[in-house]
CSV table of C-alpha atoms in Angstrom, one decimal:
chain,number,residue,atom,x,y,z
A,278,MET,CA,-50.1,60.3,41.2
A,279,ASN,CA,-53.8,60.0,40.7
A,280,THR,CA,-55.6,56.8,41.8
A,281,SER,CA,-56.6,56.2,38.1
A,282,ASP,CA,-52.9,56.3,37.2
A,283,ALA,CA,-51.8,53.9,39.9
A,284,ARG,CA,-51.2,50.9,37.8
A,285,ILE,CA,-48.3,48.7,36.6
A,286,VAL,CA,-48.4,47.1,33.2
A,287,LEU,CA,-46.5,43.8,33.3
A,288,SER,CA,-44.4,42.3,30.5
A,289,ASN,CA,-47.2,39.8,30.0
A,290,GLY,CA,-49.7,42.6,29.3
A,291,ARG,CA,-51.5,42.3,32.6
A,292,THR,CA,-52.0,45.2,34.9
A,293,ILE,CA,-51.6,45.5,38.7
A,294,PHE,CA,-53.6,48.3,40.3
A,295,PHE,CA,-52.3,49.7,43.6
A,296,ASP,CA,-52.9,52.4,46.2
A,297,PRO,CA,-50.7,55.4,45.2
A,298,ASP,CA,-50.2,56.3,48.8
A,299,ASP,CA,-48.8,52.9,49.7
A,300,GLN,CA,-45.0,52.8,49.7
A,301,ARG,CA,-45.0,49.1,48.9
A,302,GLY,CA,-47.2,49.9,45.8
A,303,GLN,CA,-44.8,52.6,44.8
A,304,ARG,CA,-41.8,50.2,45.1
A,305,LEU,CA,-43.7,47.5,43.2
A,306,ALA,CA,-44.2,50.0,40.4
A,307,ARG,CA,-40.5,50.9,40.3
A,308,ASP,CA,-39.7,47.2,40.2
A,309,SER,CA,-42.1,46.6,37.3
A,310,GLY,CA,-44.4,44.5,39.3
A,311,ASN,CA,-41.8,42.0,40.7
A,312,LEU,CA,-40.8,43.1,44.1
A,313,ASN,CA,-39.1,39.8,45.1
A,314,PRO,CA,-37.7,38.2,41.9
A,315,LEU,CA,-36.4,35.1,43.7
A,316,THR,CA,-39.7,34.5,45.5
A,317,LEU,CA,-41.4,34.7,42.1
A,318,THR,CA,-38.8,32.3,40.7
A,319,MET,CA,-39.7,29.7,43.4
A,320,TRP,CA,-43.4,30.2,42.9
A,321,GLU,CA,-43.2,29.8,39.1
A,322,ALA,CA,-41.1,26.7,39.5
A,323,LEU,CA,-43.7,25.2,41.9
A,324,LEU,CA,-46.6,26.1,39.6
A,325,CYS,CA,-45.0,24.4,36.6
A,326,GLU,CA,-44.5,21.1,38.4
A,327,GLN,CA,-47.9,19.6,37.7
A,328,ALA,CA,-51.6,20.3,36.9
A,329,TRP,CA,-52.6,21.7,40.3
A,330,THR,CA,-56.3,21.7,41.0
A,331,HIS,CA,-56.2,24.5,43.6
A,332,VAL,CA,-53.9,27.5,43.8
A,333,VAL,CA,-54.2,29.4,47.1
A,334,ASP,CA,-52.5,32.7,47.8
A,335,VAL,CA,-52.6,33.5,51.6
A,336,GLY,CA,-51.5,37.1,51.9
A,337,ALA,CA,-52.2,38.1,48.3
A,338,ASN,CA,-51.6,41.9,48.6
A,339,TYR,CA,-52.0,43.4,45.1
A,340,GLY,CA,-52.1,40.0,43.4
A,341,GLU,CA,-48.6,40.1,41.9
A,342,MET,CA,-48.1,36.4,42.6
A,343,LEU,CA,-51.2,35.5,40.6
A,344,VAL,CA,-50.9,37.8,37.6
A,345,ASN,CA,-47.2,37.5,37.0
A,346,PRO,CA,-47.0,33.7,36.4
A,347,ALA,CA,-49.0,31.5,34.2
A,348,LEU,CA,-51.6,29.7,36.4
A,349,PRO,CA,-52.9,26.1,35.8
A,350,PRO,CA,-55.8,26.7,33.4
A,351,GLN,CA,-58.3,24.4,35.2
A,352,ALA,CA,-57.3,25.2,38.8
A,353,GLN,CA,-59.5,26.9,41.3
A,354,ILE,CA,-57.8,30.1,42.4
A,355,ILE,CA,-58.3,31.5,45.9
A,356,ALA,CA,-56.8,34.9,46.9
A,357,ILE,CA,-56.9,35.8,50.6
A,358,GLU,CA,-56.4,39.4,51.7
A,359,PRO,CA,-57.9,40.7,55.0
A,360,ASN,CA,-56.6,44.3,54.5
A,361,ASP,CA,-59.7,46.2,53.3
A,362,GLY,CA,-57.7,49.0,51.8
A,363,ILE,CA,-55.7,46.7,49.6
A,364,ARG,CA,-58.3,44.1,48.7
A,365,ARG,CA,-60.2,46.4,46.4
A,366,TYR,CA,-57.1,46.8,44.3
A,367,LEU,CA,-56.5,43.1,44.4
A,368,THR,CA,-60.1,42.5,43.2
A,369,ARG,CA,-59.6,45.0,40.3
A,370,THR,CA,-56.3,43.4,39.3
A,371,LEU,CA,-57.7,39.9,39.1
A,372,HIS,CA,-60.8,41.0,37.3
A,373,ASP,CA,-58.9,42.9,34.8
A,374,ALA,CA,-56.6,39.9,34.2
A,375,GLY,CA,-59.6,37.7,33.6
A,376,ILE,CA,-58.7,35.5,36.6
A,377,ALA,CA,-61.9,34.1,38.1
A,378,ALA,CA,-60.6,33.9,41.7
A,379,ARG,CA,-62.5,33.5,44.9
A,380,ILE,CA,-61.4,36.5,47.0
A,381,VAL,CA,-61.5,36.0,50.7
A,382,SER,CA,-61.6,38.8,53.3
A,383,SER,CA,-61.0,36.7,56.4
A,384,ALA,CA,-57.5,36.3,57.9
A,385,ILE,CA,-56.3,32.7,57.8
A,386,SER,CA,-55.2,31.1,61.1
A,387,ASP,CA,-55.5,27.9,63.1
A,388,SER,CA,-59.1,28.6,64.4
A,389,ASN,CA,-62.4,30.1,63.3
A,390,SER,CA,-62.7,33.2,65.5
A,391,VAL,CA,-61.9,36.9,65.4
A,392,ALA,CA,-58.6,38.7,65.8
A,393,HIS,CA,-57.0,42.1,65.8
A,394,PHE,CA,-55.5,43.0,62.4
A,395,LEU,CA,-52.8,45.7,62.2
A,396,ALA,CA,-52.9,47.4,58.8
A,397,ASP,CA,-49.7,49.2,57.9
A,398,ARG,CA,-50.8,52.3,56.2
A,399,ILE,CA,-47.2,53.1,55.0
A,400,TRP,CA,-46.0,49.7,53.7
A,401,SER,CA,-48.9,47.4,53.2
A,402,GLY,CA,-46.8,44.3,53.0
A,403,THR,CA,-46.1,44.3,56.8
A,404,SER,CA,-49.8,44.3,57.7
A,405,ARG,CA,-50.5,41.4,59.9
A,406,MET,CA,-52.4,39.8,62.8
A,407,ALA,CA,-51.5,41.9,65.8
A,408,ARG,CA,-49.5,40.5,68.7
A,409,ALA,CA,-50.8,40.9,72.2
A,410,ASN,CA,-48.5,43.9,72.9
A,411,GLU,CA,-49.5,45.6,69.6
A,412,ILE,CA,-53.3,45.8,70.1
A,413,ASN,CA,-54.3,49.5,69.9
A,414,SER,CA,-56.8,51.9,68.3
A,415,ASN,CA,-55.1,51.3,64.9
A,416,CYS,CA,-56.2,47.7,64.9
A,417,THR,CA,-59.4,46.4,63.3
A,418,LEU,CA,-61.3,43.2,64.2
A,419,VAL,CA,-61.3,40.7,61.4
A,420,GLU,CA,-62.8,37.2,61.1
A,421,THR,CA,-60.4,34.4,61.1
A,422,THR,CA,-60.8,31.0,59.5
A,423,THR,CA,-58.7,28.0,58.6
A,424,LEU,CA,-57.7,26.5,55.2
A,425,ASP,CA,-59.4,23.3,56.4
A,426,THR,CA,-62.7,25.2,56.7
A,427,LEU,CA,-62.2,27.2,53.6
A,428,LEU,CA,-61.4,24.3,51.3
A,429,GLY,CA,-63.9,21.9,53.0
A,430,VAL,CA,-62.1,19.3,55.0
A,431,GLY,CA,-65.3,17.2,55.1
A,432,LYS,CA,-65.3,16.7,51.4
A,433,ASN,CA,-63.5,14.1,49.3
A,434,LEU,CA,-60.1,15.6,48.8
A,435,ASP,CA,-58.4,12.6,47.3
A,436,GLY,CA,-58.0,14.3,44.0
A,437,MET,CA,-56.8,17.6,45.3
A,438,ARG,CA,-53.4,18.9,44.1
A,439,LEU,CA,-52.7,22.0,46.1
A,440,ALA,CA,-50.2,24.8,45.3
A,441,LEU,CA,-50.1,27.1,48.3
A,442,LYS,CA,-48.3,30.4,49.0
A,443,VAL,CA,-48.2,31.7,52.6
A,444,ASP,CA,-46.8,35.2,53.4
A,445,VAL,CA,-48.4,36.6,56.5
A,446,GLU,CA,-45.5,38.3,58.4
A,447,GLY,CA,-44.6,35.7,61.0
A,448,HIS,CA,-48.0,34.0,61.3
A,449,GLU,CA,-47.3,31.3,58.7
A,450,VAL,CA,-47.2,28.3,61.1
A,451,ALA,CA,-50.7,29.1,62.4
A,452,VAL,CA,-51.9,29.0,58.8
A,453,LEU,CA,-50.3,25.6,58.3
A,454,ARG,CA,-51.6,24.2,61.5
A,455,GLY,CA,-55.1,25.2,60.3
A,456,ALA,CA,-54.5,23.3,57.1
A,457,ALA,CA,-53.5,20.0,58.7
A,458,GLY,CA,-56.6,18.2,57.4
A,459,ILE,CA,-56.3,19.2,53.8
A,460,LEU,CA,-52.5,18.6,53.8
A,461,ALA,CA,-53.1,15.1,55.2
A,462,ARG,CA,-55.8,14.2,52.6
A,463,ALA,CA,-54.7,16.0,49.5
A,464,SER,CA,-53.1,13.7,46.9
A,465,GLN,CA,-50.3,16.2,46.3
A,466,TYR,CA,-49.3,19.6,47.8
A,467,ALA,CA,-46.5,22.0,47.8
A,468,ALA,CA,-46.4,25.3,49.7
A,469,LEU,CA,-44.1,28.4,49.3
A,470,VAL,CA,-43.7,29.7,52.8
A,471,GLU,CA,-42.0,32.9,53.9
A,472,VAL,CA,-39.7,32.1,56.8
A,473,LEU,CA,-37.9,35.4,57.2
A,474,HIS,CA,-40.0,36.5,60.2
A,475,LEU,CA,-40.5,33.1,61.9
A,476,GLU,CA,-39.5,32.5,65.4
A,477,ALA,CA,-37.0,29.7,66.1
A,478,SER,CA,-39.8,27.4,67.5
A,479,ASP,CA,-41.8,27.9,64.2
A,480,ARG,CA,-38.8,27.0,62.1
A,481,GLU,CA,-38.3,23.9,64.2
A,482,TRP,CA,-41.9,23.0,63.7
A,483,LEU,CA,-41.5,23.2,59.9
A,484,LEU,CA,-38.4,21.0,60.1
A,485,GLN,CA,-40.3,18.4,62.2
A,486,HIS,CA,-43.4,18.2,59.9
A,487,PHE,CA,-42.2,18.7,56.3
A,488,ASP,CA,-39.5,18.1,53.8
A,489,LEU,CA,-37.9,21.5,53.1
A,490,TYR,CA,-36.7,22.8,49.8
A,491,GLY,CA,-34.6,26.0,49.2
A,492,LEU,CA,-33.7,28.0,46.1
A,493,ALA,CA,-30.1,27.7,45.3
A,494,VAL,CA,-29.0,31.2,44.5
A,495,ALA,CA,-26.4,30.2,41.8
A,496,SER,CA,-28.5,27.7,39.9
A,497,LYS,CA,-32.0,29.1,40.6
A,498,MET,CA,-33.1,25.5,41.2
A,499,LEU,CA,-35.1,24.1,44.1
A,500,ASP,CA,-33.0,21.7,46.2
A,501,LYS,CA,-34.1,19.4,49.0
A,502,LEU,CA,-32.3,20.7,52.1
A,503,LYS,CA,-30.4,18.0,53.9
A,504,VAL,CA,-30.9,19.4,57.4
A,505,GLY,CA,-31.9,17.5,60.5
A,506,THR,CA,-31.6,20.1,63.2
A,507,LEU,CA,-32.6,23.8,63.6
A,508,ASP,CA,-29.0,24.8,63.8
A,509,GLN,CA,-28.3,23.1,60.5
A,510,LEU,CA,-31.4,24.8,58.9
A,511,ASP,CA,-30.3,28.2,60.2
A,512,GLN,CA,-26.8,27.7,58.9
A,513,VAL,CA,-28.2,26.9,55.4
A,514,LEU,CA,-30.5,30.0,55.5
A,515,THR,CA,-27.7,32.3,56.5
A,516,SER,CA,-25.0,30.8,54.3
A,517,GLY,CA,-25.8,32.9,51.2
A,518,GLU,CA,-26.0,29.7,49.2
A,519,TYR,CA,-29.8,29.5,49.4
A,520,TYR,CA,-32.4,32.3,49.3
A,521,LYS,CA,-33.2,33.0,52.9
A,522,GLN,CA,-36.6,34.6,52.6
A,523,ASP,CA,-38.7,31.6,51.6
A,524,LEU,CA,-38.8,27.8,51.6
A,525,VAL,CA,-41.0,25.3,49.8
A,526,ILE,CA,-42.5,22.6,52.0
A,527,ARG,CA,-43.8,19.2,51.0
A,528,SER,CA,-45.0,16.0,52.7
A,529,LYS,CA,-42.2,14.1,54.4
A,530,ILE,CA,-41.1,11.1,52.4
């Protein structure tokens, strides 16, 4: 496949451009641009809830979660992708779709610093911040920032209504810790968070700080999970009744 041919035309007429040597891109093409249908179902349900002022995709990859759904027309769109090899395709995808997104090359974490980034050249979706035992010559140094810094925690955020997607291969809680300021001050927020690769301590942290919602597999509806302990949460996620890859988090009521 030539680079010029590496594209997926979606049912809505938009086009996703991808690296033809990336097996994730190849799989995305075979799946008509929707690699994780239930994840997209959750995201679309979240986006339809209200007129969000900000839509932020942390770990945007090729941009499929921004070009598949209908986005709030007046929202500020931010797409975050630290993988240089993938970001150029993301940029082209969003530009071609007419989405005026702010595209960020920094990795999102809980501090403003630098970190080692491990880009998976075979399956781009597993690219991530390297753990201490993974740092090697294949890593690149990337700048890290926080969502608080990116969205301006010093500003008046009373009118912010934030829809957030976080998929960073096990680093999700660090992203949320770095968003504590905006989550505390935004008038409304909801976040779709991948939990599949989280350590038990991170799942416990989510349980302590947020109300959790799961996608009921049968009804395709978001249900508030009635769980009070980590064991209860893990039982729900492994029961088959709810989609185990992602949860939606909201402010505790």
